[in-house]
Amino acid sequence: MAFRAAVITFPGSNCDRDMAVAIERASGSAPLRVWHADAELPERLDFIALPGGFSYGDYLRSGAMAANSPVMRGVKEQAERGVPVLGVCNGFQVLTEAGLLPGALMRNASQNFICRTVALTVENSQSLFTGGYDQGQTIRIPVAHHDGNYFADEDTLDRLEGEGRVAFRYAENCNGSRRDIAGVLNAAGNVLGMMPHPERAVDTAHGGTDGLALFEGAMRTLADA
Amino acid sequence: MATVESAITPEVVEQHGLSPEEYERVLNALGREPNLVELGIFSVMWSEHCSYKSSRLHLKKLPTEAPWVICGPGENAGVIDIGDGQAAIFKMESHNHPSYIEPYQGAATGVGGILRDVFTMGARPVANANALRFGRPEHPKMQHLVKGVVSGIGGYGNCVGVPTVAGETNFHPAYDGNILVNAMTVGVADTDKIFYSAATGVGNPIVYVGSKTGRDGIHGATMASADFEEDADAKRPTVQVGDPFTEKLLIEACLELMATDAIVAIQDMGAAGLTSSSVEMATNGKAGIRLDMNKVPCREEGMTPYEMMLSESQERMLMVLKPGKEEMAAAIFEKWELDFAVIGEVTDTRHMVLEFDGEVVCDIPLGPLAADAPEYDRPYLSKDDYTAWAGIKPMQQRPDTSDVGGDVMKLLASPHLSSRRWIAEQYDSQVGADTLQTGGDAGVVRVHGTKKALAITTDCTPRYVHADPYEGGKQAIAEAYRNLCAVGARPLAVTNCLNFANPQRPEIMSQFVHALEGMGAACRELDFPIVSGNVSLYNESKATGGGSAILPTPAIGGVGLIDDYATMMTMPFKAEGEAIYLIRAEHWATPDPERSHLGKSLWLSEIHGRDEGRTPPTDLTVEKNAGKIVLQLIADGLVSAVHDVSDGGLAIALAEMAMAGGIGAEVEWHQDYTQAQWWFGEDQGRYVVTVPDTDALNAALAKGTEDDETASIGFRRIGRTGGNTLFGNSIDAMRAAHHSFFADWMEG
């Protein structure tokens, strides 16, 4: 059966198309495009993606308003049932605001927006999303954000590290994130939030394809399950 | 006709920026005294910004046509055919005065305005570019201005999700009191889905969509049409405030509606807001317009028709719909949470009629407002008189250098040639996942879902234009052409943003007229028409003491097409041991004893503190043929890296290629020239290329010698790539110097 993924578009999302292209490249099936005001998320999804952008213009706090959007009720329900959820950049911010992931994304330490291809270390290659990488592998993925400075209290950070929930770390910290954290998993391992944009590194024309293994790895794991 | 407000006094006329003669013209056009609403409308429509009254006469002389041009100047943006039923739509616009007053919002709304000009025509914006001129870095305001402008451009472009892929930044004391912020947008549309502004169909509804109208930006167009006084800060309230989130929604809503067949005409509300959009739509449609001002969505209670007509609130559009489509269109805008209001209708009166509270508050014949607006043939100095006025002379004494490596390091660390990474990284250059190249000679974006790619560059060398407006105008076009060829793109067309000082000064008007002549000559010779543009005059400031004019800055935005992006070329050295060639005219094989080859060069000003000499001449035949050859070499796979030679000369071109590739080179000096001339002269029409297989190159050249065009262009082998040094400097040391200026200035 065809891979059934959904990409959610909030007002102000701007990486939704890029995410859909990457998922289709990896899975061979075009994902469903879901508008945030649709209270009913389609059922029987294999994968849900919250894309990057500036939902609601980052007004109030990045991701805060989207986290209360009607469609998020469905995302939470399906996440609790184990459906994989990937949030990239603003999608990560939405997941923390929605309480699906711990911590918060604060303004970059430099105070400036930063767009740069950075080196990441794969900290956990055993998760649903990172099975396409080797443990400790260095990959190069672009970041583009103003609020990517990951913060959580020390106890939470210790717990994340202890439970292997730090998925990616910056090889060189570009935004002030605590413990260089670039991406985190939920306790069950089916929700990943990350600031770097894997969907911008899936095509040789992008200058690198290190993001493709994330999508392909996840699709493969799901197909085997 | 209701009597609105008080009588019109000469003071009121003057406050509206109209001369006594122009007011006389208003009286004749109306056959009576205007009321305040009407005076306000004449004031903005006849402002330099909207009427082009000082420039129109000369703009008409520019070449604007080619077989691939679908729509030239006159609409919101220019449109060119890029094959397969697709078009590229683009334009560049200035937001200079607002950006000096309030840099973040000024620059942000500049980006917002140019985006609207492009998606108004049915295009999805795919790339942004910019051209920025700042004053001396040590000027007390400059750091604040640079930070504000850069974060404003990023804040807007990043949020709407359009990648910023190209740009240029200069520093010069002439911009101390009047910086330049020019923003460019390129979009892609289907050729059968291009939307124009002509309002037609008597009785068709006129619809207002987007944000509500507030009191911001009233008289922005008039402000942009006058010199800066000492009270620049007091004008802060005339700067508009941007909301990129609303713009993003507006883009999506407009494109969704454009996919249906509901729209007759559409126009964004930019400078002079509702006034210029409605007047232009009605004028272009040879129709009339009636608006009910009570229906205009307003942000505040109690706004008057005068304020509504002159507001420059952002993120608003005006449309004419086909009858019966209102409900369907309203539903789309409702989904995107945007205002939608039918505010009037198209008429056949050729008049603009505004009603408010049941009374007519404005009734103006459209002819005098737009098509018959004042047009001036302002006096200007001849070329010789200008040269004398500007004090331009051939260089008398020609310095040389014995430390090329040391000079390279100084130049790389100078504001002019320093790395722009601090700026570029604040822009999302990759959103859309179609960006193929930034930071090289041109930005390149893939046309989504195709093998095609668009190359985009912004260029102008104001110090050249100042020393010789005609040659400088030519050079700006030629450099854009060269930058496009260097990435393997066929140059197709240009947009421009003509930034000059007060046109009522004959020396400034001389700059304008002659720069335009030079641009026109270059565009004609290079088959590179001008399809859109914007004029920004009165760029001078008394704020810094004295009526200091900016350098004449006709910024060029060039667009080219790559048929298959797999053939795209880049500038970094690719491998060790590759031959390096300089491509240039055969007749420049030896120096011209008449010329210093160092006039107006950055080397001369940075190393010797001398701003002297003449602008390097641009030979358009050489440019054309060299460009053709470079494109052929790229298509044939004979070169592995290409970079044009511009600011800083050959040595800097080589240094940039080495730093980008992380590979050094051994290079040789051509001893007929002095070291300074050879390494730092800014002769035009030149490229540096690397060649992996010289036998293949020679074989290809041997075949081409019968072609006159090929024969006129010479190749000189100047060295080979390899090692990790260039001119005795390590790559790491050069990179450190290159990044030092912004790092020290902004983070130090």
Coordinates of C-alpha atoms in Angstrom, one line a residue, chain B residues 234-443:
Chain B
A234 CA 10.8 63.9 12.4
K235 CA 9.6 62.1 9.3
R236 CA 9.6 58.8 11.0
P237 CA 5.7 58.7 11.1
T238 CA 5.7 58.7 7.3
V239 CA 7.5 55.4 7.2
Q240 CA 5.1 52.4 6.7
V241 CA 5.2 49.4 8.9
G242 CA 5.4 46.0 7.2
D243 CA 3.7 42.7 8.1
P244 CA 5.3 39.9 6.1
F245 CA 2.9 37.4 7.6
T246 CA 0.0 39.1 6.0
E247 CA 2.0 39.4 2.8
K248 CA 2.5 35.7 2.8
L249 CA -1.2 35.1 3.2
L250 CA -1.9 37.7 0.5
I251 CA 0.4 35.9 -2.0
E252 CA -1.3 32.6 -1.4
A253 CA -4.8 34.0 -1.6
C254 CA -4.1 36.0 -4.8
L255 CA -2.4 33.0 -6.4
E256 CA -5.4 30.8 -5.4
L257 CA -7.8 33.3 -6.9
M258 CA -5.6 33.8 -10.0
A259 CA -6.0 30.1 -10.7
T260 CA -9.7 30.7 -11.3
D261 CA -11.0 33.0 -14.1
A262 CA -12.4 35.7 -11.8
I263 CA -9.9 38.5 -12.2
V264 CA -10.2 41.2 -14.9
A265 CA -7.4 43.3 -13.5
I266 CA -5.2 43.6 -10.4
Q267 CA -2.8 46.1 -9.0
D268 CA -1.0 46.4 -5.8
M269 CA -1.2 49.4 -3.6
G270 CA 2.3 50.7 -3.3
A271 CA 3.5 54.2 -3.2
A272 CA 0.6 56.6 -3.0
G273 CA -1.6 53.6 -2.1
L274 CA -5.2 53.6 -3.1
T275 CA -4.7 56.8 -5.2
S276 CA -2.1 55.5 -7.6
S277 CA -3.5 52.0 -7.9
S278 CA -7.0 53.1 -8.8
V279 CA -5.8 55.9 -11.1
E280 CA -3.4 53.6 -12.9
M281 CA -6.0 50.8 -13.3
A282 CA -8.6 53.2 -14.7
T283 CA -6.1 55.0 -16.9
N284 CA -4.7 51.7 -18.3
G285 CA -8.2 50.5 -19.0
K286 CA -9.3 53.8 -20.6
A287 CA -12.2 53.8 -18.2
G288 CA -13.4 55.7 -15.2
I289 CA -13.7 54.7 -11.6
R290 CA -16.2 55.3 -8.8
L291 CA -15.3 54.4 -5.2
D292 CA -17.4 54.6 -2.1
M293 CA -15.0 55.6 0.6
N294 CA -17.3 54.4 3.4
K295 CA -16.6 50.8 2.3
V296 CA -12.8 51.0 2.5
P297 CA -11.7 48.7 5.4
C298 CA -10.1 51.0 7.9
R299 CA -7.9 50.3 10.9
E300 CA -9.0 53.3 12.9
E301 CA -12.3 55.1 13.4
G302 CA -12.9 58.5 11.8
M303 CA -10.5 58.3 8.9
T304 CA -11.2 60.9 6.3
P305 CA -11.2 60.3 2.5
Y306 CA -8.0 62.3 2.3
E307 CA -6.2 60.0 4.7
M308 CA -7.6 56.9 3.0
M309 CA -6.5 58.0 -0.4
L310 CA -3.0 58.9 0.7
S311 CA -2.3 56.2 3.2
E312 CA 0.6 53.8 2.3
S313 CA -0.5 51.0 4.6
Q314 CA 1.1 47.9 3.4
E315 CA -0.1 44.5 2.1
R316 CA -3.1 45.8 0.2
M317 CA -4.3 45.1 -3.4
L318 CA -7.0 46.4 -5.7
M319 CA -8.8 44.2 -8.2
V320 CA -11.5 44.3 -10.8
L321 CA -13.5 41.1 -10.8
K322 CA -15.8 39.7 -13.4
P323 CA -19.4 40.2 -12.3
G324 CA -20.8 37.4 -10.2
K325 CA -17.4 36.2 -8.9
E326 CA -17.5 38.2 -5.7
E327 CA -18.8 35.5 -3.5
M328 CA -16.3 32.9 -4.6
A329 CA -13.4 35.4 -4.3
A330 CA -14.5 36.5 -0.9
A331 CA -14.5 32.9 0.3
I332 CA -10.8 32.5 -0.7
F333 CA -9.8 35.7 1.2
E334 CA -11.9 34.6 4.2
K335 CA -10.0 31.3 4.3
W336 CA -6.7 33.3 4.4
E337 CA -8.2 35.6 7.0
L338 CA -7.8 38.7 4.9
D339 CA -10.1 41.7 4.4
F340 CA -12.2 41.7 1.2
A341 CA -14.6 44.5 0.3
V342 CA -16.3 45.7 -2.9
I343 CA -15.6 49.4 -2.7
G344 CA -16.7 50.6 -6.1
E345 CA -17.1 50.0 -9.8
V346 CA -15.6 50.6 -13.2
T347 CA -17.3 53.4 -15.1
D348 CA -17.0 54.9 -18.5
T349 CA -16.6 58.5 -17.4
R350 CA -12.9 58.8 -17.6
H351 CA -13.2 60.5 -14.2
M352 CA -12.2 59.4 -10.8
V353 CA -15.2 60.0 -8.5
L354 CA -15.0 59.4 -4.8
E355 CA -18.1 59.4 -2.6
F356 CA -18.2 59.7 1.2
D357 CA -21.2 59.9 3.4
G358 CA -23.4 60.2 0.3
E359 CA -21.5 63.2 -1.1
V360 CA -19.0 63.5 -3.9
V361 CA -15.7 64.4 -2.3
C362 CA -13.6 64.2 -5.4
D363 CA -14.2 64.4 -9.2
I364 CA -11.1 64.5 -11.3
P365 CA -10.7 63.8 -15.0
L366 CA -8.1 61.0 -15.3
G367 CA -6.1 62.4 -18.2
P368 CA -4.3 65.2 -16.3
L369 CA -3.6 62.9 -13.4
A370 CA -1.5 60.3 -15.2
A371 CA -1.0 60.4 -19.0
D372 CA -0.9 64.2 -19.1
A373 CA 1.0 64.8 -15.9
P374 CA 3.8 67.3 -16.1
E375 CA 6.9 66.3 -18.0
Y376 CA 10.1 68.3 -17.7
D377 CA 13.1 68.6 -20.0
R378 CA 15.5 69.7 -17.3
P379 CA 18.7 71.4 -18.4
Y380 CA 21.9 69.3 -18.1
L381 CA 25.6 69.8 -18.6
S382 CA 27.3 68.5 -21.7
K383 CA 29.8 65.6 -21.1
D384 CA 32.8 67.9 -21.3
D385 CA 31.3 70.5 -18.9
Y386 CA 30.4 67.7 -16.5
T387 CA 33.9 66.3 -16.6
A388 CA 35.2 69.8 -15.8
W389 CA 32.7 70.2 -13.0
A390 CA 33.5 66.8 -11.5
G391 CA 37.2 67.5 -11.8
I392 CA 38.0 64.3 -13.7
K393 CA 41.5 64.1 -15.2
P394 CA 43.7 61.4 -16.5
M395 CA 46.1 60.2 -13.9
Q396 CA 49.4 62.0 -13.9
Q397 CA 51.6 59.8 -11.7
R398 CA 51.1 56.0 -11.9
P399 CA 52.2 54.2 -8.7
D400 CA 53.3 50.6 -8.7
T401 CA 53.7 48.0 -6.1
S402 CA 56.4 45.6 -4.9
D403 CA 54.2 43.7 -2.5
V404 CA 51.2 42.2 -4.3
G405 CA 50.5 39.7 -1.5
G406 CA 50.4 42.5 1.1
D407 CA 48.1 44.6 -1.1
V408 CA 45.8 41.7 -1.6
M409 CA 45.5 41.2 2.1
K410 CA 44.7 44.9 2.6
L411 CA 42.1 44.9 -0.1
L412 CA 40.4 41.7 1.2
A413 CA 40.1 43.3 4.6
S414 CA 38.7 46.6 3.3
P415 CA 35.0 47.3 3.6
H416 CA 34.6 47.2 -0.2
L417 CA 35.9 43.8 -0.9
S418 CA 35.4 42.1 2.5
S419 CA 33.2 38.9 2.7
R420 CA 29.5 39.7 2.8
R421 CA 28.9 36.5 4.8
W422 CA 27.7 38.5 7.8
I423 CA 24.9 39.9 5.6
A424 CA 24.2 36.9 3.5
E425 CA 23.7 34.6 6.5
Q426 CA 20.9 36.7 7.8
Y427 CA 18.9 36.0 4.7
D428 CA 17.2 32.6 4.1
S429 CA 18.8 31.8 0.8
Q430 CA 17.4 28.3 0.5
V431 CA 13.7 28.3 1.3
G432 CA 11.9 26.7 -1.7
A433 CA 14.7 24.1 -1.9
D434 CA 15.5 25.3 -5.5
T435 CA 18.5 27.5 -4.8
L436 CA 21.5 26.2 -6.7
Q437 CA 24.1 28.9 -6.1
T438 CA 24.7 32.0 -3.9
G439 CA 27.8 34.0 -3.2
G440 CA 29.2 33.6 -6.7
D441 CA 28.9 35.9 -9.7
A442 CA 25.1 35.4 -9.8
G443 CA 22.5 33.8 -7.6

